[in-house]
Amino acid sequence: MRNHKIAVIAGDGIGQEVVPAAIECLERIALIHSLNLEFTYFGWGSDYYGRHGRMMPVDGLEQLAQHDAIFLGAVGSPAVPDAESLWGLLIPIRREFQQYINLRPVKTLDGVKSPLANKEPIDILIVRENNEGEYSEVGGRAYRGLPHETAVQETIFTRLGVSRAAHYAASLASSRKGHLTSATKSNGIIHTMPFWDEVVEETTRLYPDVTLTSELVDALAAHLVLKPWTFDVIVASNLLGDILSDLGSSVTGSIGVAPSANLNPEGDFPSLFEPVHGSAPDIAGKGLANPVGQMWSGAMMLQHLGHPEAAEHLQMAFESALREGLGTRDVGGPSSTSEFTAAVLAAIDVIDEIAATTASRPAAAPASS
Ligand code: NAI
Ligand code: MG
């Protein structure tokens, strides 16, 4: 039996609802596929902040480093400034563990109503650079409270950072349709963005089967609404990738279904799996949260841990529950979080029974000639 140590941070708001829902499904999948998923729960987040004045303990990263993967819900609460909650937990994890790729699939699912009139199937992978760019600590404030008060925030792009994101994205594109789109804004941001363009272009040249299109992000945003089915892989900086992935998930139906993987591709550190959405304080505690983004992130975690069949089983199960029209309210369905989870658990068992019957059925006799 394969053993994996998984650190769980359910966090705030609906994180407390969607994480247990996804773990129920992961446990059922683990049983069927003979995986030993050992979950260790960390009660960190905004409540912890209220008690201790920080989002996680001083040695939080050392504790997490003992695990094979991190499964996170969401952090953020109206009671804690967002900059504190993000920079006190998620950003240190992404940076210290060199999770420099944030992979965010955007895909149409049957049973999820898209707001678009034209419904060609959408299947995009967004590769967001996750360690540098616009999310930088370099900058400051001066002359606080005076009329000439000033704020400066420096964007930082490095050759290493841009090229490894571009390599990852180009190699993904090469295994798919071979179309890579790079989000830029080099007409307005005249130092960092032309540098981004150059490094992405140089890197992509090493993949002769990949065609690169560099697209200004404002036009790209419009394109993502008007013809999202024409994209294959999109590579974007930290900020642009963040915005485009919320847009992409909304175009396919709901931010509640969107998953993400924060990857350290070398495996030197644990990678982190979390839905794209936040803690959704407006619906927290009401049983309305869609757990699909969290479940799908769990499937990405199984894939990363080397269990593609288990990952596919989980994915088929939530897709089947959605297809039957049993989704939560945000996707136009009738179910609460727990009703939907029960439907996914049932689908996991049905898929398992079908697989067992197919495997035990004698092979068809060869046709006589
Ligand atoms: P949000 O993603 O939490 O919510 C945006 C809208 O989508 C809300 O109307 C919400 O009800 C809806 N929504 C989100 N997830 C849903 C789900 N699973 N099912 C059904 N509806 C869903 O973004 P918002 O409101 O900007 O941020 C709320 C808090 O979350 C803030 O404190 C923010 O900083 C934090 N946040 C945390 C993230 C993380 O932990 N990675 C990511 C984004 C925001
Ligand atoms: Mg976001």
Coordinates of C-alpha atoms and ligand atoms in Angstrom, one line a residue:
M1 CA 0.0 0.0 0.0
R2 CA 1.4 3.4 -1.0
N3 CA 1.7 5.8 1.9
H4 CA 1.4 9.6 1.5
K5 CA 1.5 12.2 4.3
I6 CA -0.8 15.0 3.5
A7 CA -1.0 18.3 5.5
V8 CA -4.5 19.7 5.5
I9 CA -5.3 23.4 6.1
A10 CA -9.0 23.9 5.7
G11 CA -8.6 27.6 6.6
D12 CA -11.4 30.0 6.6
G13 CA -15.0 30.4 5.5
I14 CA -16.1 27.8 3.0
G15 CA -12.7 26.1 3.3
Q16 CA -14.2 24.5 6.4
E17 CA -17.0 23.0 4.2
V18 CA -15.4 22.1 1.0
V19 CA -12.2 20.5 2.5
P20 CA -14.1 17.9 4.6
A21 CA -16.3 17.1 1.5
A22 CA -13.3 16.5 -0.7
I23 CA -11.5 14.5 2.0
E24 CA -14.5 12.1 2.3
C25 CA -14.2 11.5 -1.4
L26 CA -10.4 11.1 -1.3
E27 CA -10.7 8.6 1.5
R28 CA -13.2 6.5 -0.4
I29 CA -10.9 6.6 -3.5
A30 CA -7.9 5.7 -1.3
L31 CA -9.7 2.6 0.0
I32 CA -10.6 1.4 -3.5
H33 CA -7.2 2.0 -5.0
S34 CA -5.2 0.8 -1.9
L35 CA -3.6 4.1 -1.1
N36 CA -2.8 5.1 2.4
L37 CA -3.5 8.8 2.6
E38 CA -2.4 10.0 6.0
F39 CA -4.1 13.4 6.7
T40 CA -2.7 15.7 9.3
Y41 CA -4.9 18.7 10.2
F42 CA -3.5 22.1 10.9
G43 CA -6.0 24.7 12.4
W44 CA -4.2 27.7 10.9
G45 CA -5.9 30.7 9.3
S46 CA -7.8 33.8 10.5
D47 CA -9.1 32.3 13.8
Y48 CA -5.6 31.3 14.6
Y49 CA -4.6 34.9 13.8
G50 CA -7.2 36.2 16.2
R51 CA -5.6 34.1 19.0
H52 CA -1.9 34.3 18.1
G53 CA -1.5 37.5 16.0
R54 CA -0.1 35.4 13.1
M55 CA -1.6 33.1 10.5
M56 CA 0.5 30.1 11.3
P57 CA 3.1 29.2 13.9
V58 CA 6.7 30.4 13.6
D59 CA 7.8 26.9 12.6
G60 CA 4.8 26.4 10.3
L61 CA 6.8 25.9 7.2
E62 CA 9.1 23.3 8.9
Q63 CA 6.0 21.4 10.0
L64 CA 4.6 21.4 6.5
A65 CA 7.9 20.4 5.0
Q66 CA 7.5 16.9 6.6
H67 CA 4.6 16.1 4.3
D68 CA 4.3 14.9 0.7
A69 CA 1.6 17.4 -0.3
I70 CA -0.5 20.2 1.2
F71 CA -4.3 20.3 0.7
L72 CA -5.6 23.8 1.4
G73 CA -9.2 25.2 1.4
A74 CA -9.0 29.0 1.5
V75 CA -7.8 31.8 3.7
G76 CA -9.2 35.2 4.3
S77 CA -11.8 36.7 6.6
P78 CA -13.4 40.1 6.9
A79 CA -11.8 40.3 10.4
V80 CA -8.2 40.1 9.1
P81 CA -6.7 42.4 6.5
D82 CA -6.3 40.4 3.2
A83 CA -2.6 41.3 2.9
E84 CA -2.0 39.7 6.3
S85 CA -3.9 36.5 5.5
L86 CA -2.2 36.1 2.1
W87 CA 1.3 37.1 3.0
G88 CA 1.1 35.3 6.4
L89 CA 0.4 31.9 5.0
L90 CA -0.2 31.2 1.3
I91 CA 2.5 33.3 -0.2
P92 CA 5.3 32.1 2.1
I93 CA 4.3 28.5 1.4
R94 CA 4.3 29.1 -2.4
R95 CA 7.7 30.9 -2.2
E96 CA 9.7 28.9 0.4
F97 CA 8.6 25.6 -1.2
Q98 CA 9.5 26.9 -4.7
Q99 CA 6.0 26.2 -6.0
Y100 CA 6.8 28.4 -9.0
I101 CA 4.0 26.9 -11.2
N102 CA 0.4 27.5 -10.5
L103 CA -1.5 25.3 -12.9
R104 CA -5.2 26.1 -13.3
P105 CA -7.3 24.0 -15.7
V106 CA -10.3 25.8 -17.2
K107 CA -12.7 23.2 -18.7
T108 CA -16.4 23.0 -19.6
L109 CA -18.2 20.3 -17.6
D110 CA -21.5 18.8 -18.5
G111 CA -24.2 20.0 -16.0
V112 CA -22.4 23.3 -15.3
K113 CA -24.3 26.1 -17.0
S114 CA -22.0 28.5 -18.8
P115 CA -23.1 32.2 -19.1
L116 CA -21.9 32.2 -22.7
A117 CA -24.5 31.8 -25.5
N118 CA -22.2 29.9 -27.7
K119 CA -21.1 26.7 -26.1
E120 CA -18.2 25.1 -27.8
P121 CA -16.2 22.9 -25.4
I122 CA -13.5 24.8 -23.6
D123 CA -10.3 23.1 -22.4
I124 CA -7.5 25.4 -21.4
L125 CA -4.6 25.1 -19.1
I126 CA -3.5 28.4 -17.5
V127 CA 0.1 28.3 -16.3
R128 CA 0.6 31.2 -13.8
E129 CA 4.1 32.2 -12.7
N130 CA 3.7 31.8 -8.9
N131 CA 6.9 33.1 -7.2
E132 CA 7.7 36.6 -8.5
G133 CA 6.3 39.3 -10.9
E134 CA 3.9 41.8 -9.6
Y135 CA 3.5 40.1 -6.2
S136 CA 6.7 41.6 -4.7
E137 CA 7.8 42.7 -1.3
V138 CA 9.9 45.4 -2.8
G139 CA 8.5 48.9 -2.4
G140 CA 7.2 51.1 0.3
R141 CA 5.2 54.1 1.5
A142 CA 6.4 57.5 2.2
Y143 CA 5.0 60.7 3.6
R144 CA 2.0 58.9 5.1
G145 CA -1.0 61.2 5.6
L146 CA 0.5 64.1 3.7
P147 CA -0.8 65.4 0.4
H148 CA 2.2 64.0 -1.4
E149 CA 1.9 60.6 0.2
T150 CA 3.6 58.0 -2.1
A151 CA 3.3 54.3 -2.7
V152 CA 5.8 52.3 -4.8
Q153 CA 5.6 48.6 -5.6
E154 CA 8.3 47.1 -7.8
T155 CA 7.5 44.2 -10.2
I156 CA 10.3 41.7 -10.4
F157 CA 10.9 39.4 -13.3
T158 CA 14.0 37.2 -13.4
R159 CA 15.3 35.1 -16.4
L160 CA 15.1 32.0 -14.2
G161 CA 11.6 32.8 -13.1
V162 CA 10.2 33.6 -16.5
S163 CA 12.0 30.8 -18.4
R164 CA 11.0 28.0 -16.0
A165 CA 7.3 29.1 -16.3
A166 CA 7.7 29.2 -20.1
H167 CA 9.4 25.8 -20.2
Y168 CA 6.6 24.3 -18.2
A169 CA 3.9 25.8 -20.3
A170 CA 5.6 25.0 -23.7
S171 CA 6.1 21.5 -22.7
L172 CA 2.5 21.1 -21.7
A173 CA 1.4 22.7 -25.0
S174 CA 3.7 20.3 -26.8
S175 CA 1.8 17.3 -25.2
R176 CA -1.6 18.9 -26.2
K177 CA -2.6 20.9 -29.3
G178 CA 0.7 22.8 -29.5
H179 CA -0.8 26.3 -29.1
L180 CA 0.8 28.5 -26.4
T181 CA -0.6 32.0 -25.7
S182 CA 1.5 34.4 -23.6
A183 CA -0.3 37.2 -21.8
T184 CA 1.6 40.4 -22.0
K185 CA 1.2 44.2 -21.6
S186 CA 4.5 45.3 -23.2
N187 CA 2.9 48.3 -24.9
G188 CA 2.3 50.0 -21.5
I189 CA 4.7 48.2 -19.1
I190 CA 7.8 49.0 -21.0
H191 CA 10.6 47.3 -19.0
T192 CA 9.4 44.1 -17.4
M193 CA 6.9 43.0 -20.0
P194 CA 9.2 43.2 -23.1
F195 CA 11.6 41.2 -21.0
W196 CA 8.9 38.6 -20.3
D197 CA 8.1 38.5 -24.0
E198 CA 11.7 37.9 -25.0
V199 CA 12.4 35.2 -22.5
V200 CA 9.1 33.4 -23.3
E201 CA 9.9 33.6 -27.0
E202 CA 13.4 32.3 -26.6
T203 CA 12.2 29.5 -24.5
T204 CA 9.4 28.5 -26.8
R205 CA 11.8 28.3 -29.7
L206 CA 13.2 25.2 -28.1
Y207 CA 9.8 23.5 -28.7
P208 CA 9.5 23.4 -32.5
D209 CA 6.1 21.8 -32.3
V210 CA 4.7 24.7 -30.3
T211 CA 3.3 27.9 -31.9
L212 CA 3.5 30.9 -29.6
T213 CA 1.1 33.8 -29.8
S214 CA 1.8 36.8 -27.6
E215 CA -1.4 38.6 -26.8
L216 CA -1.9 41.9 -25.0
V217 CA -3.8 41.0 -21.8
D218 CA -6.7 43.4 -22.4
A219 CA -7.4 41.9 -25.8
L220 CA -6.8 38.4 -24.4
A221 CA -9.4 39.0 -21.7
A222 CA -12.0 39.9 -24.4
H223 CA -10.8 36.9 -26.5
L224 CA -11.3 34.6 -23.4
V225 CA -15.0 35.7 -23.3
L226 CA -15.7 35.7 -27.0
K227 CA -13.8 32.6 -28.2
P228 CA -12.4 30.7 -25.2
W229 CA -12.5 27.4 -27.1
T230 CA -9.6 28.6 -29.4
F231 CA -7.1 28.5 -26.5
D232 CA -4.9 25.6 -25.5
V233 CA -2.3 26.6 -23.0
I234 CA -1.9 30.2 -21.6
V235 CA 1.2 31.3 -19.8
A236 CA 1.0 34.5 -17.7
S237 CA 2.7 36.4 -14.9
N238 CA 1.6 36.1 -11.3
L239 CA -1.0 38.9 -11.4
L240 CA -2.3 38.5 -15.0
G241 CA -2.6 34.7 -14.5
D242 CA -4.6 35.2 -11.3
I243 CA -7.0 37.5 -13.0
L244 CA -7.3 35.4 -16.2
S245 CA -8.0 32.2 -14.2
D246 CA -11.0 33.7 -12.3
L247 CA -12.3 35.0 -15.7
G248 CA -11.7 31.6 -17.3
S249 CA -13.5 29.7 -14.6
S250 CA -16.5 32.1 -14.7
V251 CA -16.7 31.7 -18.4
T252 CA -17.0 27.9 -18.0
G253 CA -19.7 28.4 -15.4
S254 CA -18.6 29.0 -11.8
I255 CA -15.5 29.9 -9.8
G256 CA -16.7 27.1 -7.5
V257 CA -15.5 24.4 -9.9
A258 CA -12.0 25.7 -10.6
P259 CA -9.0 23.8 -9.2
S260 CA -5.4 24.7 -8.9
A261 CA -2.0 23.1 -8.2
N262 CA 0.9 25.1 -6.8
L263 CA 3.7 22.9 -8.1
N264 CA 7.4 22.5 -7.2
P265 CA 8.0 20.4 -10.3
E266 CA 11.4 19.1 -9.1
G267 CA 9.7 17.5 -6.0
D268 CA 12.3 19.1 -3.6
F269 CA 9.4 20.5 -1.5
P270 CA 5.7 19.5 -1.1
S271 CA 3.3 21.0 -3.7
L272 CA 0.1 22.6 -2.6
F273 CA -3.4 21.9 -4.0
E274 CA -6.3 24.3 -3.5
P275 CA -9.3 25.6 -5.3
V276 CA -9.1 28.9 -7.2
H277 CA -11.8 30.5 -5.1
G278 CA -11.4 32.2 -1.7
S279 CA -13.2 31.8 1.6
A280 CA -16.5 33.3 0.2
P281 CA -17.7 34.9 3.5
D282 CA -21.0 35.8 1.7
I283 CA -22.1 32.1 1.6
A284 CA -20.0 30.5 4.4
G285 CA -21.7 28.3 6.9
K286 CA -24.9 28.0 4.7
G287 CA -24.2 24.7 3.0
L288 CA -24.1 26.4 -0.4
A289 CA -20.5 26.0 -1.3
N290 CA -19.6 24.1 -4.4
P291 CA -17.0 21.5 -3.4
V292 CA -16.0 20.6 -7.0
G293 CA -13.0 23.0 -7.1
Q294 CA -11.6 21.3 -3.9
M295 CA -12.4 17.8 -5.2
W296 CA -10.7 18.5 -8.5
S297 CA -7.7 19.9 -6.7
G298 CA -7.7 16.6 -4.8
A299 CA -7.6 14.7 -8.1
M300 CA -4.7 16.9 -9.2
M301 CA -2.9 16.0 -6.0
L302 CA -3.5 12.2 -6.6
Q303 CA -2.1 12.7 -10.1
H304 CA 1.0 14.5 -8.7
L305 CA 1.5 11.8 -6.2
G306 CA 1.7 9.2 -9.0
H307 CA -1.8 7.8 -9.0
P308 CA -3.4 8.8 -12.4
E309 CA -6.1 6.0 -12.2
A310 CA -7.3 7.1 -8.8
A311 CA -7.3 10.8 -10.0
E312 CA -9.3 9.8 -13.0
H313 CA -11.8 7.9 -10.9
L314 CA -12.4 10.9 -8.6
Q315 CA -12.7 13.2 -11.6
M316 CA -15.2 10.9 -13.4
A317 CA -17.3 10.7 -10.2
F318 CA -17.8 14.5 -9.7
E319 CA -18.3 14.9 -13.4
S320 CA -21.0 12.3 -13.4
A321 CA -22.8 13.8 -10.4
L322 CA -22.7 17.2 -12.2
R323 CA -23.9 15.6 -15.5
E324 CA -26.9 14.2 -13.6
G325 CA -27.9 17.8 -12.7
L326 CA -27.0 17.3 -9.0
G327 CA -24.7 20.3 -8.7
T328 CA -24.9 23.1 -6.1
R329 CA -26.8 26.4 -6.6
D330 CA -23.9 28.3 -8.3
V331 CA -24.0 25.9 -11.2
G332 CA -27.8 25.9 -11.4
G333 CA -28.3 22.7 -9.5
P334 CA -30.5 21.9 -6.4
S335 CA -28.0 20.4 -4.0
S336 CA -26.4 21.5 -0.8
T337 CA -22.7 20.9 -0.3
S338 CA -23.4 17.7 1.6
E339 CA -26.0 16.4 -0.8
F340 CA -23.7 16.9 -3.7
T341 CA -20.9 15.2 -1.8
A342 CA -23.2 12.2 -1.2
A343 CA -23.9 12.0 -4.9
V344 CA -20.1 12.0 -5.7
L345 CA -19.5 9.2 -3.2
A346 CA -22.3 7.2 -4.8
A347 CA -20.8 7.8 -8.2
I348 CA -17.4 6.7 -7.0
D349 CA -18.9 3.3 -5.9
V350 CA -20.9 2.9 -9.2
I351 CA -17.8 3.5 -11.3
D352 CA -15.9 1.0 -9.1
E353 CA -18.7 -1.6 -9.6
I354 CA -18.7 -1.1 -13.4
A355 CA -14.9 -1.4 -13.5
A356 CA -15.0 -4.6 -11.4
T357 CA -17.7 -6.2 -13.6
T358 CA -15.8 -5.3 -16.8
A359 CA -12.6 -6.7 -15.4
S360 CA -14.2 -10.0 -14.3
R361 CA -16.1 -10.5 -17.6
P362 CA -14.5 -13.2 -19.7
A363 CA -12.8 -11.8 -22.8
A364 CA -15.0 -12.0 -25.9
A365 CA -14.2 -15.1 -28.0
P366 CA -12.4 -14.3 -31.3
A367 CA -14.8 -14.1 -34.2
S368 CA -14.7 -17.3 -36.2
S369 CA -13.8 -16.9 -39.8
Ligands
NAI1 P1 -14.2 34.4 -3.4 O1 -13.6 33.5 -4.4 O2 -14.1 33.9 -1.9 O3 -15.7 34.7 -3.7 C1 -16.1 35.3 -4.9 C2 -17.6 35.0 -5.3 O4 -17.7 33.6 -5.7 C3 -18.5 35.1 -4.0 O5 -19.7 35.6 -4.4 C4 -18.6 33.6 -3.6 O6 -19.8 33.3 -2.9 C5 -18.5 32.9 -4.9 N1 -17.9 31.6 -4.7 C6 -16.6 31.3 -4.4 N2 -16.3 30.0 -4.2 C7 -17.5 29.4 -4.3 C8 -17.9 28.0 -4.2 N3 -17.0 27.1 -4.0 N4 -19.2 27.7 -4.4 C9 -20.1 28.7 -4.7 N5 -19.8 30.0 -4.8 C10 -18.5 30.4 -4.6 O7 -13.4 35.8 -3.5 P2 -13.6 37.1 -2.6 O8 -14.9 37.3 -2.2 O9 -12.9 38.1 -3.4 O10 -12.6 36.8 -1.4 C11 -13.1 36.4 -0.1 C12 -11.9 36.2 0.8 O11 -11.1 35.1 0.3 C13 -11.0 37.4 0.9 O12 -10.5 37.5 2.2 C14 -9.8 37.0 0.0 O13 -8.6 37.6 0.3 C15 -9.8 35.5 0.1 N6 -9.2 34.8 -1.0 C16 -8.4 33.7 -0.7 C17 -7.9 32.9 -1.7 C18 -7.1 31.8 -1.3 O14 -7.1 31.3 -0.1 N7 -6.3 31.2 -2.2 C19 -8.1 33.2 -3.1 C20 -9.0 34.3 -3.3 C21 -9.5 35.1 -2.3
MG2 MG -7.4 34.7 -7.3

